[in-house]
């Protein structure tokens, strides 16, 4: 069956809803469900399912992992939005978790998702062997942890105001920025695609190529985010914009300027296409995702 | 070999230190390590190892899980101490995590421990089969999550000032308090003992008895904590005391009075001894732990 992106999104939304019950004490389950089910593009789980499919695996087998990754993504959003972190009031056009449930519950809802998500993998991945489940879990623990997405968040916090405060040259700043986004952004894409590939039974060489694709895609995605922060409105993005600039944050736009960032973004997506071609992988869905980003950032015309 | 409690503590401290590296970005690893390595009784990991040993298992096989549980315990402490939660400045006589590293890093250190801990189980439990590892992980996910220790924390938050605010009778308050502590306190003891039993290869009936022991022990332990909050000094406990009373919190002492609480505590430990006798389980270490608590709460003389 030739799946469209909306078919995937429907599968993911339905399963996320089913996987997340409302039990006693209801506050915590409602809070978890609130952020996980905020309307979104479900990009990470879509990429997990599509990677599995394009490498010859069964989508069915990757659904629990794909949903677990979306729960992990929601966890990072809940904690990133806290007053002690980015202090954001809106996310995807809705109030952030702590604005609705209070800070204490928001902290706990994030915590709860961090163990609820891998539990979905162990409970519902019926067709996978115990060894494959453990392999998938290790990917999850790695990219969710202090060597993964959290490393990015820490360097982000520590790099605040770095533009004004230091005399570092562009090359050094570029290195910090790349490290930051390789972890903060690429890691969840790596997790999505690597687990999709593992579940499909791909060999090491394929997994390496997929990892390279995911890293590159993640950097491009972050540059797109920085560009959109500069050129979009609240209505288009559903969150407060222009904060990066206001807070003197190190971003691709502050480093290269708007046109330089667009140029870098195009290059990275070219690299993505190159990897797919070399590996003889065809995916209409990845093509569409890339083309959509190129249009939204104004690099290509509608 | 007849292990003493201090032998266990030494094994645990050494392994905790080895399992926790200091990598880049150092802040997060230092923050994780700071709270995990605060001097403590290591009661939960000791109970995991001793349960494994007393049921005929190899201590060696339970070390990664025991250490993972101590890391989980540290995670709950870090997040519980946050300003938006219990807002505590001291823990085990030292400044709390957010007082040293700031709130943002404290939130992230807790998050990082939640995925670092189960990774220790999958990476280092070499002698366990993949199926047993998954079984142990499911215990971890369950008791760490919204159906476990977090459920207790949520009800704790929601029950604040319940003593003054409601007209509930003692029976109802008792039910709330028991629910709260079964989760907030007993769950980590259940996790410790159940995983110890699973790793030892214990059968279902043994595991049920062990679960019953852990639940009962946990309630007793919490009552002891409430009593010590009332009768101890900061120097003895290493944390700010008397806050429960000040904040009108529902505790066993506020519900039954000091003598009533002591009586309840003795009864629960009697039940623990009964379970061990019925199961023909002998453990000098559990005897010593119980006797020590009875002495510190003034129920038995030194």
XYZ file of C-alpha atoms in Angstrom:
604
model
C 0.000 0.000 0.000
C 1.326 3.427 -0.929
C 0.910 5.428 2.286
C 0.399 9.175 2.238
C 1.631 11.371 5.056
C -1.931 11.948 6.272
C -2.520 8.193 6.522
C 0.468 7.974 8.853
C -0.690 10.954 10.913
C -4.107 9.350 11.320
C -2.590 6.045 12.467
C -0.344 7.868 14.940
C -3.080 10.078 16.390
C -5.422 7.132 16.845
C -2.769 5.045 18.579
C -1.535 7.907 20.781
C -5.105 8.401 21.952
C -5.526 4.685 22.690
C -2.169 4.280 24.410
C -2.851 7.151 26.836
C -5.611 6.310 29.344
C -7.218 8.636 31.877
C -6.853 6.913 35.238
C -6.769 8.027 38.872
C -5.178 10.467 39.750
C -6.689 12.042 36.648
C -4.695 15.293 36.774
C -1.460 13.620 35.759
C -2.933 11.526 32.960
C -4.864 14.531 31.613
C -1.716 16.622 31.705
C 0.313 13.963 29.838
C -2.406 13.532 27.231
C -2.913 17.288 26.819
C 0.537 17.969 25.392
C 0.962 14.678 23.519
C -2.323 15.243 21.672
C -1.773 18.929 20.839
C -2.341 19.210 17.098
C 0.995 18.725 15.325
C 2.666 17.391 12.219
C 3.806 14.202 14.005
C 7.012 14.505 12.002
C 9.153 12.244 14.192
C 6.756 9.283 14.356
C 5.977 9.705 10.632
C 9.716 9.467 9.923
C 9.989 6.367 12.105
C 7.145 4.606 10.276
C 8.323 5.724 6.820
C 11.920 4.632 7.486
C 10.637 1.218 8.523
C 8.431 1.013 5.413
C 11.011 2.246 2.885
C 13.517 -0.319 4.158
C 11.038 -3.152 3.702
C 9.682 -3.479 7.256
C 6.097 -3.731 8.501
C 4.681 -0.376 9.637
C 2.576 -2.224 12.231
C 5.709 -3.298 14.111
C 6.986 0.282 14.405
C 3.767 1.896 15.686
C 4.493 1.513 19.433
C 8.011 2.917 18.978
C 6.783 5.777 16.764
C 4.189 6.730 19.389
C 6.755 6.428 22.195
C 8.983 8.896 20.331
C 6.117 11.380 19.992
C 5.532 11.045 23.755
C 9.228 11.714 24.353
C 9.003 14.744 22.073
C 6.034 16.013 24.107
C 8.063 15.470 27.289
C 10.874 17.667 25.983
C 8.350 20.360 25.042
C 6.664 20.336 28.465
C 9.951 20.730 30.331
C 11.493 23.181 27.802
C 8.478 25.471 28.181
C 8.772 25.670 32.004
C 9.424 29.106 33.557
C 12.914 27.996 34.654
C 13.754 27.002 31.064
C 12.382 28.844 27.994
C 9.352 30.189 29.884
C 6.879 29.867 27.012
C 3.140 30.396 27.403
C 2.050 29.036 24.045
C 2.829 25.931 22.044
C 1.074 24.937 18.838
C -1.391 27.765 19.405
C -2.498 26.455 22.811
C -1.445 27.279 26.355
C 1.646 25.341 27.457
C 1.264 22.505 29.946
C 2.296 24.419 33.088
C -0.066 27.266 32.141
C -2.963 24.803 32.254
C -1.934 22.352 35.002
C 0.603 24.334 37.053
C 4.351 23.892 37.231
C 4.455 20.953 39.644
C 2.125 18.809 37.547
C 3.960 19.826 34.353
C 7.261 18.629 35.813
C 5.627 15.350 36.876
C 3.811 14.874 33.539
C 7.147 15.110 31.728
C 8.670 12.626 34.167
C 5.731 10.275 33.734
C 6.014 10.369 29.927
C 9.700 9.429 30.146
C 8.845 6.028 31.614
C 5.402 5.645 30.042
C 6.867 5.901 26.520
C 9.358 2.994 26.696
C 6.688 0.941 28.456
C 4.562 1.282 25.298
C 7.475 -0.205 23.344
C 7.899 -3.229 25.644
C 4.153 -3.840 26.002
C 2.917 -3.557 22.432
C 5.821 -4.555 20.166
C 4.480 -8.122 20.003
C 6.196 -9.080 16.739
C 9.686 -8.004 17.840
C 12.103 -10.354 19.631
C 13.173 -9.406 23.179
C 16.668 -8.614 21.830
C 15.297 -6.225 19.209
C 13.096 -4.568 21.840
C 16.170 -4.013 24.035
C 18.072 -2.604 21.056
C 15.235 -0.162 20.363
C 15.054 0.788 24.059
C 18.796 1.488 24.165
C 18.371 3.886 21.242
C 15.520 5.550 23.143
C 17.496 5.862 26.400
C 20.567 7.181 24.576
C 18.910 9.880 22.501
C 16.498 10.910 25.286
C 19.289 11.293 27.824
C 22.333 13.295 28.862
C 24.243 12.140 25.775
C 21.304 13.036 23.544
C 18.616 15.671 23.486
C 19.445 16.838 27.034
C 23.077 17.587 26.066
C 21.670 19.971 23.457
C 19.373 21.640 25.946
C 22.218 22.114 28.443
C 24.533 23.722 25.874
C 21.596 25.883 24.748
C 21.145 27.173 28.309
C 24.882 27.732 28.681
C 25.200 29.506 25.320
C 22.598 32.157 26.127
C 23.894 35.626 25.413
C 27.052 34.069 23.994
C 26.787 36.359 20.981
C 27.330 39.451 23.096
C 29.408 38.064 25.918
C 32.308 36.470 24.053
C 34.826 37.320 21.410
C 34.566 33.954 19.720
C 34.903 34.041 15.943
C 32.303 32.705 13.507
C 34.025 29.347 13.158
C 33.883 28.713 16.911
C 30.288 29.896 17.183
C 29.393 27.647 14.253
C 30.839 24.655 16.095
C 28.843 25.408 19.254
C 25.679 25.939 17.236
C 26.116 22.707 15.331
C 26.747 20.714 18.519
C 23.729 22.289 20.127
C 21.369 21.464 17.282
C 22.829 18.074 16.474
C 21.628 17.169 19.935
C 18.670 19.417 20.574
C 17.069 18.758 17.213
C 18.785 16.009 15.203
C 18.814 13.475 18.020
C 15.076 12.850 17.993
C 15.197 12.482 14.193
C 18.097 10.053 14.562
C 16.119 8.133 17.158
C 13.066 8.026 14.869
C 14.912 6.846 11.779
C 17.377 4.489 13.470
C 14.629 2.650 15.354
C 12.535 2.490 12.169
C 15.540 0.931 10.414
C 16.272 -1.502 13.272
C 12.644 -2.641 13.338
C 12.808 -3.159 9.550
C 15.826 -5.401 10.116
C 18.259 -3.151 8.205
C 21.986 -3.927 8.214
C 24.687 -1.770 9.785
C 25.626 0.062 6.579
C 22.023 1.063 5.921
C 21.640 2.206 9.539
C 24.788 4.339 9.232
C 23.463 6.017 6.082
C 20.079 6.582 7.745
C 21.858 8.131 10.736
C 23.743 10.493 8.444
C 20.488 11.456 6.728
C 18.770 12.095 10.079
C 21.629 14.251 11.402
C 21.652 16.344 8.229
C 17.868 16.595 8.102
C 17.796 17.682 11.748
C 20.255 20.529 11.184
C 18.255 21.661 8.143
C 15.043 21.466 10.160
C 16.534 23.648 12.894
C 17.753 26.232 10.387
C 14.222 26.289 8.938
C 12.901 26.855 12.481
C 15.295 29.772 12.980
C 14.238 31.266 9.626
C 10.535 30.853 10.441
C 11.103 32.485 13.860
C 12.284 35.517 11.891
C 9.735 35.654 9.060
C 6.490 34.216 10.459
C 3.593 35.442 12.585
C 2.185 33.980 15.807
C -0.894 32.842 13.847
C 1.224 30.814 11.442
C 3.437 29.181 14.076
C 1.236 28.969 17.182
C 4.005 30.114 19.501
C 5.656 33.372 20.565
C 8.173 34.444 17.921
C 11.149 36.765 17.711
C 12.269 35.703 21.204
C 15.578 34.387 19.878
C 16.569 37.785 18.546
C 15.254 39.627 21.588
C 17.261 37.418 23.953
C 20.441 37.622 21.852
C 20.342 33.873 21.248
C 22.814 32.174 18.998
C 20.832 30.989 15.920
C 21.667 30.225 12.307
C 20.004 33.483 11.282
C 21.997 35.560 13.789
C 25.171 33.823 12.613
C 24.773 33.794 8.810
C 21.968 36.296 8.202
C 18.644 35.324 6.614
C 20.025 34.645 3.116
C 23.062 32.768 4.417
C 20.805 30.545 6.517
C 18.575 29.808 3.522
C 21.610 28.867 1.471
C 22.881 26.520 4.196
C 19.429 24.937 4.470
C 19.319 24.198 0.720
C 22.780 22.627 0.842
C 21.834 20.308 3.696
C 18.714 19.092 1.918
C 20.827 18.464 -1.211
C 23.026 16.279 0.974
C 19.910 14.410 2.175
C 18.861 13.725 -1.411
C 22.405 12.573 -2.177
C 22.362 10.033 0.662
C 19.037 8.615 -0.481
C 20.227 8.330 -4.061
C 23.467 6.597 -3.075
C 21.555 4.106 -0.935
C 18.969 3.635 -3.675
C 16.207 4.572 -1.242
C 13.031 6.106 -2.637
C 10.529 7.888 -0.425
C 7.837 10.167 -1.718
C 7.071 11.110 1.877
C 10.582 12.364 2.638
C 10.570 14.241 -0.681
C 7.298 15.904 0.288
C 8.527 16.806 3.773
C 11.643 18.460 2.331
C 9.768 20.292 -0.434
C 7.227 21.559 2.109
C 9.983 23.054 4.284
C 11.647 24.668 1.256
C 8.336 26.318 0.383
C 7.470 27.486 3.896
C 10.875 29.125 4.308
C 10.428 30.930 0.985
C 13.345 29.137 -0.682
C 11.036 27.615 -3.291
C 7.825 29.167 -4.580
C 4.466 27.511 -3.950
C 29.222 -15.302 52.196
C 27.286 -13.616 54.963
C 26.979 -10.025 53.812
C 26.624 -7.156 56.270
C 24.688 -4.023 55.405
C 27.912 -2.016 55.131
C 29.299 -4.498 52.588
C 26.243 -3.856 50.444
C 26.533 -0.097 50.840
C 30.168 -0.231 49.777
C 29.352 -2.289 46.676
C 26.554 0.103 45.760
C 28.591 3.278 46.266
C 31.475 1.935 44.237
C 29.230 0.896 41.366
C 27.205 4.120 41.405
C 30.457 6.044 41.108
C 31.643 3.862 38.211
C 28.337 3.892 36.356
C 28.148 7.708 36.392
C 30.810 9.302 34.157
C 31.631 12.999 33.831
C 31.390 13.777 30.123
C 30.742 16.891 28.052
C 28.600 18.876 28.783
C 29.947 18.420 32.292
C 27.269 20.454 34.096
C 24.591 17.832 33.545
C 26.740 14.847 34.483
C 28.035 16.648 37.579
C 24.492 17.523 38.578
C 23.288 13.924 38.160
C 26.231 12.570 40.110
C 25.914 15.186 42.847
C 22.531 14.004 44.094
C 23.027 10.293 43.406
C 26.224 10.271 45.450
C 24.933 12.335 48.403
C 25.726 10.294 51.489
C 22.761 8.069 52.274
C 21.693 4.722 53.655
C 21.171 3.231 50.152
C 18.163 1.471 51.636
C 16.409 0.709 48.336
C 19.398 -0.836 46.538
C 20.367 -2.714 49.717
C 16.849 -4.178 49.797
C 17.107 -5.147 46.121
C 20.414 -6.965 46.666
C 19.311 -8.596 49.918
C 16.011 -9.814 48.420
C 17.935 -11.364 45.563
C 20.395 -12.986 47.995
C 17.826 -14.268 50.502
C 15.870 -15.924 47.691
C 18.965 -17.731 46.446
C 20.046 -15.415 43.617
C 23.488 -14.007 42.795
C 23.989 -10.475 44.165
C 26.227 -9.722 41.179
C 23.272 -10.017 38.800
C 21.197 -7.504 40.748
C 23.849 -4.764 41.056
C 22.924 -2.829 37.875
C 19.226 -2.874 38.824
C 19.950 -1.893 42.440
C 22.038 1.064 41.238
C 19.367 2.046 38.690
C 16.810 2.163 41.512
C 19.066 4.437 43.583
C 19.372 6.716 40.529
C 15.588 6.747 40.183
C 15.318 7.584 43.887
C 17.745 10.491 43.382
C 15.635 11.653 40.428
C 12.513 11.804 42.579
C 14.425 13.764 45.245
C 15.783 16.297 42.739
C 12.350 17.026 41.282
C 10.516 16.875 44.645
C 12.879 19.493 46.069
C 12.235 22.002 43.243
C 10.697 25.360 44.183
C 7.469 24.462 42.344
C 7.191 21.273 44.408
C 8.334 20.986 48.041
C 10.824 23.865 47.719
C 13.522 22.365 49.910
C 17.014 23.858 50.243
C 18.678 20.963 52.056
C 18.782 17.219 51.550
C 20.973 14.850 53.524
C 22.673 17.855 55.063
C 23.763 19.313 51.716
C 22.254 21.922 49.439
C 19.606 20.507 47.109
C 20.404 20.075 43.427
C 18.707 23.244 42.151
C 20.427 25.276 44.880
C 23.804 24.193 43.460
C 23.125 23.893 39.714
C 20.051 26.078 39.194
C 16.484 25.021 38.475
C 16.863 24.365 34.736
C 19.783 21.973 35.177
C 18.028 20.287 38.122
C 14.975 19.576 35.964
C 17.222 18.197 33.205
C 19.371 16.144 35.611
C 16.220 14.420 36.863
C 15.112 13.778 33.298
C 18.536 12.434 32.382
C 18.549 10.019 35.331
C 15.167 8.641 34.264
C 16.652 7.259 31.046
C 20.200 6.750 32.299
C 19.022 4.374 35.038
C 17.244 1.775 32.846
C 20.164 1.981 30.408
C 22.403 0.706 33.223
C 20.081 -2.290 33.531
C 20.161 -3.151 29.815
C 23.906 -2.536 29.462
C 25.339 -4.305 32.485
C 22.936 -7.143 33.338
C 25.052 -9.551 31.287
C 23.883 -12.732 33.041
C 20.160 -12.034 32.604
C 18.200 -13.193 29.552
C 16.660 -10.486 27.334
C 13.195 -11.550 28.580
C 14.200 -11.131 32.224
C 15.732 -7.740 31.456
C 12.451 -6.634 29.863
C 10.536 -7.932 32.878
C 12.796 -5.911 35.209
C 12.439 -2.821 32.990
C 8.647 -3.095 33.049
C 8.760 -3.080 36.847
C 10.984 0.004 36.684
C 8.725 1.845 34.219
C 5.608 0.972 36.199
C 6.782 2.018 39.651
C 8.645 5.097 38.364
C 5.647 6.357 36.419
C 2.147 7.801 36.647
C 0.810 4.555 38.117
C 3.656 4.468 40.653
C 5.661 6.988 42.601
C 4.296 9.913 40.550
C 0.697 9.028 41.474
C 1.729 9.456 45.112
C 3.379 12.779 44.438
C 0.277 14.073 42.596
C -2.099 13.088 45.404
C 0.349 14.636 47.875
C 0.185 17.952 46.009
C -3.587 17.750 45.773
C -4.016 16.858 49.457
C -2.149 19.908 50.738
C -4.141 21.716 53.388
C -6.717 18.960 53.237
C -6.752 18.794 57.036
C -8.147 22.294 57.343
C -10.062 22.563 54.106
C -12.391 19.589 54.310
C -14.813 17.969 56.683
C -13.638 14.461 55.847
C -13.667 12.042 58.777
C -10.627 10.090 60.001
C -11.538 7.003 57.980
C -11.541 8.952 54.711
C -8.346 10.823 55.559
C -6.706 7.515 56.420
C -7.614 6.151 52.998
C -6.106 9.162 51.229
C -2.975 9.000 53.348
C -2.508 5.300 52.725
C -2.947 5.711 48.964
C -0.483 8.582 48.984
C 2.217 6.695 50.836
C 1.630 3.350 49.174
C 2.694 5.137 46.025
C 5.017 7.886 47.203
C 7.002 5.636 49.518
C 6.131 1.941 49.167
C 6.419 1.860 45.379
C 10.203 2.212 45.323
C 10.505 -0.487 47.992
C 8.190 -2.696 45.935
C 10.333 -2.030 42.877
C 13.511 -2.861 44.805
C 12.247 -6.112 46.279
C 10.235 -7.344 43.290
C 13.159 -6.887 40.892
C 15.494 -8.552 43.404
C 13.086 -11.495 43.519
C 12.685 -11.638 39.716
C 16.461 -11.616 39.224
C 16.741 -14.437 41.796
C 14.277 -16.419 39.686
C 11.581 -16.511 42.388
C 8.150 -17.937 41.581
C 4.884 -15.979 41.537
C 3.834 -16.869 45.084
C 7.160 -15.701 46.530
C 6.970 -12.492 44.508
C 3.455 -11.837 45.845
C 4.635 -12.298 49.444
C 7.638 -10.053 48.793
C 5.311 -7.412 47.335
C 3.141 -7.560 50.439
C 6.228 -7.184 52.646
C 7.467 -4.192 50.619
C 4.082 -2.416 50.750
C 3.868 -2.886 54.501
C 7.495 -1.919 55.076
C 6.995 1.215 52.956
C 4.014 2.379 55.010
C 5.964 1.760 58.226
C 8.953 3.615 56.816
C 6.766 6.627 55.986
C 5.223 6.650 59.456
C 8.758 6.596 60.887
C 9.608 9.552 58.632
C 6.581 11.466 59.923
C 7.554 10.679 63.515
C 11.176 11.747 62.926
C 9.971 14.976 61.285
C 8.299 15.707 64.621
C 10.971 14.593 67.105
C 14.342 15.147 65.367
C 16.674 18.059 64.765
C 18.106 19.351 61.474
C 21.509 17.951 62.472
C 20.094 14.455 62.873
C 18.112 14.421 59.643
C 20.034 16.721 57.288
C 16.889 18.416 56.028
C 14.463 21.116 57.122
C 12.004 19.664 59.637
C 8.622 20.553 61.022
C 7.475 21.756 57.588
C 4.670 19.194 57.494
C 3.049 20.636 60.599
C 3.660 24.216 59.538
C 2.002 23.626 56.174
C -0.933 21.728 57.672
C 0.039 18.587 55.768
C -1.769 15.328 56.238
C 0.683 12.962 57.990
C 0.360 9.917 60.218
C 1.317 12.058 63.206
C -1.306 14.720 62.445
C -3.892 11.960 61.987
C -3.157 9.629 64.922
C -0.979 11.712 67.216
C 2.597 10.742 68.066
C 1.730 7.723 70.205
C -0.892 6.460 67.776
C 1.630 6.682 64.936
C 4.224 4.736 66.939
C 1.651 2.043 67.667
C 0.713 1.761 63.993
C 4.386 1.551 63.044
C 4.994 -1.354 65.447
C 1.966 -3.215 64.080
C 3.170 -2.884 60.488
C 6.616 -4.217 61.341
C 4.979 -7.130 63.163
C 3.166 -7.854 59.920
C 6.503 -7.777 58.056
C 7.993 -10.321 60.457
C 4.863 -12.474 60.025
C 5.243 -12.526 56.242
C 8.889 -13.551 56.483
C 8.090 -16.298 58.959
C 5.246 -17.679 56.842
C 7.504 -17.729 53.768
C 10.346 -19.226 55.796
C 12.619 -16.368 54.745
C 15.467 -15.395 57.041
C 17.311 -12.098 56.674
C 19.506 -10.624 59.331
C 19.743 -7.484 57.229
C 15.974 -6.870 57.151
C 15.849 -7.589 60.898
C 18.563 -5.006 61.480
C 16.864 -2.397 59.271
C 13.595 -2.804 61.169
C 15.231 -2.768 64.607
C 17.196 0.352 63.666
C 13.999 2.208 62.727
C 12.288 1.098 65.950
C 15.202 2.522 67.948
C 15.480 5.805 66.059
C 11.760 6.493 66.511
C 12.084 5.807 70.241
C 9.801 2.764 70.161
C 12.586 0.495 71.370
C 15.460 1.518 73.596
C 19.048 1.466 72.347
